[in-house]
C-alpha positions as a Markdown table, in Angstrom:
| # | Residue | x | y | z |
|---|---|---|---|---|
| 1 | Met | 105.0 | 74.3 | 83.7 |
| 2 | Val | 107.3 | 77.1 | 84.8 |
| 3 | Ser | 111.1 | 76.1 | 85.3 |
| 4 | Tyr | 112.7 | 75.8 | 88.6 |
| 5 | Asp | 115.3 | 78.2 | 87.7 |
| 6 | Leu | 112.7 | 80.9 | 86.8 |
| 7 | Lys | 111.0 | 80.5 | 90.2 |
| 8 | Leu | 114.4 | 80.7 | 92.0 |
| 9 | Arg | 115.0 | 84.1 | 89.9 |
| 10 | Met | 111.6 | 85.4 | 90.9 |
| 11 | Asn | 112.3 | 84.7 | 94.5 |
| 12 | Glu | 115.8 | 86.3 | 94.4 |
| 13 | Cys | 114.4 | 89.4 | 92.4 |
| 14 | Phe | 111.9 | 90.0 | 94.9 |
| 15 | Arg | 114.3 | 89.8 | 98.0 |
| 16 | Glu | 116.5 | 92.3 | 96.1 |
| 17 | Leu | 113.6 | 94.5 | 95.6 |
| 18 | Glu | 112.6 | 94.5 | 99.3 |
| 19 | Leu | 116.3 | 95.3 | 100.2 |
| 20 | Ala | 116.4 | 98.2 | 97.6 |
| 21 | Thr | 113.2 | 99.6 | 98.8 |
| 22 | Thr | 114.4 | 99.6 | 102.5 |
| 23 | Asp | 117.7 | 101.1 | 101.4 |
| 24 | Leu | 115.6 | 103.9 | 99.7 |
| 25 | Thr | 113.4 | 104.6 | 102.6 |
| 26 | Arg | 116.3 | 104.7 | 105.0 |
| 27 | Phe | 118.1 | 107.2 | 102.7 |
| 28 | Leu | 115.0 | 109.3 | 102.6 |
| 29 | Asp | 114.8 | 109.3 | 106.3 |
| 30 | Arg | 118.1 | 111.1 | 106.5 |
| 31 | Leu | 117.4 | 113.9 | 104.1 |
| 32 | Glu | 116.2 | 117.3 | 105.0 |
| 33 | Leu | 112.5 | 117.3 | 104.6 |
| 34 | Leu | 111.2 | 120.6 | 103.4 |
| 35 | Glu | 107.7 | 119.8 | 103.0 |
| 36 | Ala | 105.4 | 116.9 | 102.7 |
| 37 | Arg | 102.0 | 116.3 | 101.7 |
| 38 | Val | 100.0 | 113.1 | 101.1 |
| 39 | Phe | 96.4 | 112.1 | 100.9 |
| 40 | Ser | 94.8 | 108.9 | 102.2 |
| 41 | Leu | 91.9 | 107.4 | 100.4 |
| 42 | Pro | 89.3 | 105.1 | 101.9 |
| 43 | Glu | 90.2 | 101.6 | 102.1 |
| 44 | Ile | 88.5 | 99.3 | 99.4 |
| 45 | Glu | 86.7 | 96.3 | 101.3 |
| 46 | Lys | 86.8 | 92.6 | 99.9 |
| 47 | Gly | 84.3 | 92.2 | 97.3 |
| 48 | Ala | 83.9 | 95.7 | 96.5 |
| 49 | Glu | 86.6 | 96.0 | 94.1 |
| 50 | His | 84.6 | 96.7 | 91.0 |
| 51 | Asn | 81.9 | 98.9 | 92.6 |
| 52 | Pro | 82.1 | 102.5 | 90.9 |
| 53 | Ala | 83.2 | 105.3 | 93.2 |
| 54 | Ser | 80.7 | 108.2 | 93.2 |
| 55 | Ile | 82.2 | 109.8 | 96.2 |
| 56 | Ile | 85.8 | 109.7 | 97.5 |
| 57 | Glu | 86.5 | 111.3 | 100.8 |
| 58 | Val | 90.1 | 112.4 | 101.0 |
| 59 | Thr | 92.3 | 112.6 | 104.4 |
| 60 | Pro | 95.2 | 115.0 | 104.3 |
| 61 | His | 98.6 | 114.6 | 106.1 |
| 62 | Gln | 101.3 | 117.0 | 106.3 |
| 63 | Gly | 105.1 | 117.1 | 107.4 |
| 64 | Glu | 106.7 | 114.2 | 109.2 |
| 65 | Ala | 103.3 | 112.3 | 109.5 |
| 66 | Ala | 103.0 | 112.4 | 105.8 |
| 67 | His | 106.8 | 111.4 | 105.3 |
| 68 | Gln | 106.2 | 108.4 | 107.4 |
| 69 | Leu | 103.0 | 107.5 | 105.8 |
| 70 | Ala | 104.9 | 107.4 | 102.4 |
| 71 | Met | 107.6 | 105.4 | 103.7 |
| 72 | Gln | 105.2 | 102.7 | 104.8 |
| 73 | His | 103.3 | 102.9 | 101.6 |
| 74 | Phe | 106.6 | 102.2 | 99.5 |
| 75 | Gln | 107.0 | 99.0 | 101.5 |
| 76 | Lys | 103.4 | 97.8 | 101.6 |
| 77 | Leu | 103.8 | 94.7 | 99.3 |
| 78 | Phe | 101.8 | 92.0 | 101.1 |
| 79 | Ile | 98.2 | 91.2 | 102.0 |
| 80 | His | 99.1 | 91.1 | 105.6 |
| 81 | His | 100.3 | 94.6 | 105.5 |
| 82 | Asn | 96.5 | 95.6 | 104.9 |
| 83 | Gly | 93.6 | 95.3 | 107.3 |
| 84 | Leu | 91.7 | 91.9 | 107.3 |
| 85 | Asn | 88.8 | 93.3 | 105.4 |
| 86 | Val | 90.8 | 95.2 | 102.8 |
| 87 | Ser | 90.8 | 93.8 | 99.3 |
| 88 | Ser | 94.0 | 92.6 | 97.9 |
| 89 | Lys | 92.6 | 93.1 | 94.3 |
| 90 | Ala | 92.5 | 96.9 | 94.5 |
| 91 | Ala | 95.5 | 99.2 | 94.2 |
| 92 | Val | 96.3 | 101.0 | 97.2 |
| 93 | Arg | 97.0 | 104.7 | 96.4 |
| 94 | Leu | 98.6 | 107.4 | 98.4 |
| 95 | Pro | 99.0 | 110.5 | 96.1 |
| 96 | Gly | 101.1 | 113.3 | 97.4 |
| 97 | Ala | 104.6 | 114.8 | 97.2 |
| 98 | Leu | 107.7 | 114.7 | 99.4 |
| 99 | Cys | 109.9 | 117.4 | 99.1 |
| 100 | Tyr | 113.7 | 117.4 | 100.1 |
| 101 | Ala | 116.6 | 119.7 | 100.2 |
| 102 | Val | 119.7 | 117.8 | 98.5 |
| 103 | Asp | 123.1 | 118.7 | 97.4 |
| 104 | Gln | 124.6 | 117.1 | 94.1 |
| 105 | Ala | 125.9 | 114.0 | 96.0 |
| 106 | Glu | 122.5 | 113.4 | 97.6 |
| 107 | His | 120.6 | 114.1 | 94.4 |
| 108 | Gln | 122.6 | 111.7 | 92.4 |
| 109 | Ala | 122.4 | 108.8 | 95.4 |
| 110 | Ala | 118.6 | 109.4 | 95.5 |
| 111 | Gln | 118.3 | 109.0 | 91.7 |
| 112 | Leu | 120.4 | 105.9 | 91.8 |
| 113 | Leu | 118.5 | 104.2 | 94.6 |
| 114 | Val | 115.1 | 104.9 | 92.9 |
| 115 | Gln | 116.5 | 103.5 | 89.4 |
| 116 | Glu | 117.5 | 100.4 | 91.2 |
| 117 | Val | 114.1 | 99.9 | 92.8 |
| 118 | Asn | 112.2 | 100.6 | 89.6 |
| 119 | Lys | 114.7 | 98.2 | 87.6 |
| 120 | Leu | 113.9 | 95.2 | 90.1 |
| 121 | Lys | 110.1 | 96.3 | 90.0 |
| 122 | Ser | 110.4 | 96.0 | 86.1 |
| 123 | Glu | 112.3 | 92.9 | 86.2 |
| 124 | Leu | 109.9 | 91.1 | 88.5 |
| 125 | Glu | 106.9 | 92.1 | 86.5 |
| 126 | Asn | 108.6 | 90.7 | 83.1 |
| 127 | Ile | 109.4 | 87.4 | 84.9 |
| 128 | Val | 105.8 | 87.0 | 85.8 |
| 129 | Thr | 104.2 | 88.4 | 82.6 |
| 130 | Val | 106.5 | 87.5 | 79.9 |
| 131 | Glu | 109.1 | 85.0 | 80.8 |
| 132 | Ser | 106.7 | 82.5 | 82.5 |
| 133 | Gly | 104.8 | 82.3 | 79.3 |
| 134 | Leu | 101.5 | 82.1 | 81.4 |
| 135 | Pro | 98.3 | 83.5 | 80.5 |
| 136 | Ser | 97.0 | 85.9 | 82.8 |
| 137 | Glu | 94.5 | 83.2 | 84.3 |
| 138 | Gln | 97.4 | 81.2 | 85.5 |
| 139 | Arg | 99.9 | 83.9 | 86.7 |
| 140 | Phe | 98.2 | 84.1 | 90.3 |
| 141 | Asp | 98.8 | 80.7 | 91.1 |
| 142 | Phe | 102.4 | 80.9 | 89.8 |
| 143 | Val | 103.2 | 84.2 | 91.9 |
| 144 | His | 101.5 | 83.2 | 95.2 |
| 145 | Ser | 103.0 | 79.5 | 95.3 |
| 146 | Gln | 106.3 | 81.3 | 95.7 |
| 147 | Leu | 105.4 | 84.5 | 97.3 |
| 148 | Arg | 102.2 | 84.0 | 99.2 |
| 149 | Gly | 100.1 | 87.2 | 99.7 |
| 150 | Leu | 102.0 | 89.4 | 97.5 |
| 151 | Ile | 100.1 | 92.3 | 96.0 |
| 152 | Thr | 101.4 | 92.5 | 92.4 |
| 153 | Leu | 99.7 | 95.8 | 91.8 |
| 154 | Asn | 101.9 | 97.4 | 94.5 |
| 155 | Ala | 105.1 | 95.4 | 93.7 |
| 156 | Tyr | 105.2 | 96.4 | 90.1 |
| 157 | Arg | 104.4 | 100.3 | 90.6 |
| 158 | Ser | 107.2 | 102.6 | 89.9 |
| 159 | Ile | 108.4 | 105.2 | 92.3 |
| 160 | Asn | 108.8 | 108.5 | 90.6 |
| 161 | Thr | 111.0 | 111.5 | 91.3 |
| 162 | Leu | 110.6 | 115.3 | 90.2 |
| 163 | Leu | 113.5 | 117.8 | 90.0 |
| 164 | Gln | 112.7 | 121.3 | 91.3 |
| 165 | Pro | 109.2 | 121.8 | 90.3 |
| 166 | Asp | 107.6 | 125.1 | 91.1 |
| 167 | Ser | 104.3 | 123.7 | 92.1 |
| 168 | Val | 102.6 | 120.3 | 92.3 |
| 169 | Arg | 98.7 | 120.4 | 92.3 |
| 170 | Phe | 96.5 | 117.5 | 92.6 |
| 171 | Gly | 93.1 | 116.5 | 91.0 |
| 172 | Trp | 91.1 | 113.5 | 89.8 |
| 173 | Ala | 91.1 | 111.7 | 86.3 |
| 174 | Asn | 88.4 | 109.6 | 84.5 |
| 175 | Lys | 89.7 | 107.6 | 81.7 |
| 176 | His | 89.1 | 104.5 | 79.4 |
| 177 | Ile | 91.5 | 101.9 | 78.2 |
| 178 | Ile | 91.1 | 101.6 | 74.7 |
| 179 | Lys | 92.8 | 98.9 | 72.6 |
| 180 | Asn | 92.5 | 97.8 | 69.1 |
| 181 | Leu | 92.7 | 94.2 | 68.2 |
| 182 | Ser | 92.4 | 92.1 | 64.9 |
| 183 | Arg | 90.1 | 89.0 | 64.8 |
| 184 | Asp | 93.0 | 86.7 | 65.0 |
| 185 | Glu | 94.4 | 88.4 | 68.3 |
| 186 | Leu | 91.1 | 88.2 | 69.9 |
| 187 | Leu | 90.7 | 84.5 | 69.1 |
| 188 | Gln | 94.1 | 83.7 | 70.3 |
| 189 | Lys | 93.3 | 85.5 | 73.6 |
| 190 | Leu | 90.0 | 83.7 | 74.0 |
| 191 | Glu | 91.6 | 80.3 | 73.2 |
| 192 | Lys | 94.1 | 80.8 | 75.8 |
| 193 | Ser | 91.6 | 81.4 | 78.3 |
| 194 | Leu | 89.7 | 78.1 | 77.2 |
| 195 | Thr | 93.2 | 76.1 | 77.5 |
| 196 | Ala | 93.7 | 77.5 | 80.8 |
| 197 | Gly | 90.7 | 75.6 | 82.0 |
| 198 | Arg | 90.1 | 77.6 | 85.0 |
| 199 | Ala | 86.8 | 78.3 | 86.6 |
| 200 | Val | 85.7 | 82.1 | 87.2 |
| 201 | Pro | 83.1 | 82.5 | 89.9 |
| 202 | Pro | 80.3 | 82.3 | 90.1 |
| 203 | Phe | 80.6 | 79.8 | 87.1 |
| 204 | Thr | 81.9 | 76.3 | 87.2 |
| 205 | Arg | 84.6 | 75.2 | 85.3 |
| 206 | Glu | 82.3 | 73.6 | 82.6 |
| 207 | Gln | 80.1 | 76.8 | 82.6 |
| 208 | Trp | 82.9 | 79.0 | 82.1 |
| 209 | Met | 84.5 | 76.9 | 79.3 |
| 210 | Glu | 81.0 | 76.9 | 77.5 |
| 211 | Asn | 80.8 | 80.8 | 77.7 |
| 212 | Ile | 84.3 | 81.0 | 76.2 |
| 213 | Thr | 83.5 | 78.6 | 73.4 |
| 214 | Arg | 80.1 | 80.6 | 72.7 |
| 215 | Glu | 82.4 | 83.8 | 72.4 |
| 216 | Ile | 84.9 | 82.1 | 70.1 |
| 217 | Ile | 82.1 | 81.0 | 67.8 |
| 218 | Glu | 80.5 | 84.6 | 67.5 |
| 219 | Val | 83.8 | 86.0 | 66.8 |
| 220 | Lys | 84.7 | 83.6 | 64.1 |
| 221 | Lys | 81.5 | 84.7 | 62.4 |
| 222 | Leu | 83.0 | 88.2 | 61.9 |
| 223 | Pro | 84.5 | 89.4 | 58.8 |
| 224 | Glu | 88.4 | 88.9 | 59.0 |
| 225 | His | 88.8 | 92.8 | 59.0 |
| 226 | Ala | 86.0 | 93.8 | 61.2 |
| 227 | Ile | 87.0 | 96.6 | 63.7 |
| 228 | Leu | 87.2 | 95.3 | 67.2 |
| 229 | Lys | 87.9 | 97.6 | 70.1 |
| 230 | Ile | 88.3 | 97.1 | 74.0 |
| 231 | Lys | 86.9 | 100.2 | 75.5 |
| 232 | Arg | 87.2 | 99.5 | 79.2 |
| 233 | Pro | 86.4 | 102.4 | 81.8 |
| 234 | Val | 89.2 | 102.8 | 84.5 |
| 235 | Lys | 88.2 | 103.8 | 87.9 |
| 236 | Val | 88.7 | 107.4 | 88.6 |
| 237 | Gln | 92.3 | 107.9 | 89.6 |
| 238 | Pro | 94.3 | 110.8 | 91.3 |
| 239 | Ile | 96.7 | 112.8 | 89.1 |
| 240 | Ala | 99.4 | 115.3 | 89.7 |
| 241 | Arg | 99.8 | 118.7 | 87.7 |
| 242 | Val | 103.3 | 119.6 | 88.0 |
| 243 | Trp | 104.4 | 123.3 | 87.0 |
| 244 | Tyr | 107.9 | 124.2 | 85.8 |
| 245 | Arg | 108.3 | 128.2 | 85.8 |
| 246 | Asn | 111.5 | 128.4 | 83.7 |
| 247 | Ser | 110.1 | 126.3 | 80.8 |
| 248 | Gln | 106.6 | 127.6 | 81.3 |
| 249 | Lys | 105.5 | 123.9 | 81.0 |
| 250 | Gln | 102.8 | 121.9 | 83.0 |
| 251 | Val | 103.2 | 118.2 | 83.0 |
| 252 | Gln | 100.3 | 115.9 | 84.1 |
| 253 | His | 101.1 | 112.5 | 85.8 |
| 254 | Pro | 99.2 | 109.8 | 87.3 |
| 255 | Cys | 99.5 | 109.9 | 91.1 |
| 256 | Pro | 99.2 | 106.6 | 92.9 |
| 257 | Ser | 102.1 | 107.0 | 95.2 |
| 258 | Pro | 103.8 | 110.2 | 96.6 |
| 259 | Phe | 106.4 | 111.7 | 94.2 |
| 260 | Ile | 110.0 | 112.1 | 95.7 |
| 261 | Thr | 110.6 | 115.9 | 94.9 |
| 262 | Leu | 114.3 | 116.6 | 95.0 |
| 263 | Cys | 115.2 | 120.5 | 95.5 |
| 264 | Leu | 118.9 | 121.4 | 95.1 |
| 265 | Arg | 120.3 | 123.5 | 97.9 |
| 266 | Asp | 120.6 | 127.0 | 96.7 |
| 267 | Pro | 120.9 | 130.5 | 98.4 |
| 268 | Leu | 117.6 | 131.2 | 96.6 |
| 269 | Leu | 116.2 | 127.8 | 97.4 |
| 270 | Gln | 112.3 | 127.9 | 97.0 |
| 271 | Ile | 110.0 | 124.9 | 98.3 |
| 272 | Pro | 107.7 | 124.0 | 95.6 |
| 273 | Lys | 103.7 | 125.0 | 96.4 |
| 274 | Leu | 101.9 | 121.8 | 97.2 |
| 275 | Gly | 98.2 | 121.8 | 96.4 |
| 276 | Glu | 95.3 | 120.0 | 98.1 |
| 277 | Leu | 93.5 | 117.0 | 96.7 |
| 278 | Pro | 89.8 | 117.6 | 97.0 |
| 279 | Asn | 87.2 | 115.1 | 97.5 |
| 280 | Tyr | 85.9 | 113.4 | 94.6 |
| 281 | Asp | 82.1 | 113.8 | 93.6 |
| 282 | Ala | 81.2 | 112.1 | 90.4 |
| 283 | Ser | 78.2 | 114.3 | 90.1 |
| 284 | Ala | 80.1 | 117.4 | 90.1 |
| 285 | Val | 82.4 | 116.2 | 87.2 |
| 286 | Lys | 82.2 | 118.4 | 84.1 |
| 287 | His | 83.2 | 116.6 | 80.9 |
| 288 | Arg | 85.2 | 118.4 | 78.0 |
| 289 | Tyr | 83.3 | 118.4 | 74.7 |
| 290 | Lys | 84.7 | 115.7 | 72.5 |
| 291 | Pro | 83.4 | 114.9 | 68.9 |
| 292 | Glu | 81.3 | 111.9 | 68.4 |
| 293 | Ser | 83.2 | 108.7 | 67.7 |
| 294 | Gln | 82.3 | 106.1 | 65.3 |
| 295 | Pro | 79.1 | 104.0 | 66.8 |
| 296 | Leu | 80.2 | 100.7 | 67.9 |
| 297 | Asn | 78.1 | 97.6 | 69.1 |
| 298 | Leu | 78.9 | 95.5 | 72.3 |
| 299 | Leu | 80.0 | 92.2 | 71.4 |
| 300 | Ile | 81.6 | 90.7 | 74.5 |
| 301 | Lys | 80.4 | 92.5 | 77.8 |
| 302 | Arg | 83.0 | 90.9 | 80.1 |
| 303 | Leu | 85.8 | 92.2 | 78.0 |
| 304 | His | 84.3 | 95.6 | 77.2 |
| 305 | Leu | 84.7 | 94.4 | 73.4 |
| 306 | Tyr | 82.9 | 96.4 | 70.8 |
| 307 | Thr | 82.8 | 95.9 | 67.0 |
| 308 | Asp | 81.4 | 98.0 | 63.8 |
| 309 | Gln | 79.6 | 94.8 | 62.8 |
| 310 | Pro | 76.0 | 94.1 | 63.7 |
| 311 | Val | 75.5 | 91.9 | 66.6 |
């Protein structure tokens, strides 16, 4: 049972986050906008969250229209901010960059406002995922009993700044989440799911517990030092490649939200070059050569869990 005090803290943290985000967007509204470019992606309908995307058509926006879309995006934290048929389980992404001319005082104020927003986002996530002590299966009920309709993916996501880049160009990345586990760590994870006692559609509670019990038995058959690896594909996601001429350095960042790009006022002020985000076409992706990894066998499909042991 989560304590009453922790529920109060979560609510207070979220109220502060809403206020801090509003303060930030109002501040950005007052700055001198040099250039803005964001890219709307298709909305994901309910029930289609796990469908692989082979084609993603991008809608570009520039200038003040892009700026206003970004301000709305930063404040989009609840299901009711989306359309009726839009999934609340899929992250809403708006890649892009907003470029502002700032003096030293404005630069410092912007950084402090962004830091405050991100601190509260991190605090909220920590309350839900760590301090609550709840397994992932029970966090949904905890959050939505207090903040009905909150989209945690949006609430936890940081807002990022760039200082005087020379160019920001956009593209797509295909990745995997790879995590190594010990047998004991995996058993703890499965036993937590079993203790939670929740049903996962389309299974009944009893069927789901039978599935997990069977998985626990299979894992216990493995040698103690068996290699266990979660290799879960992540949906294609937009990225930004940021170039700094003075240091001759390119930095690649995930780009789920527009970057706040701060350009110090100077007689030689140059506006960063902002690229386009092309449509994504899976059939046109060219993969770089990678050496072959150790062959592994699929042990638990739903977890994308592999082992070096025969199964």
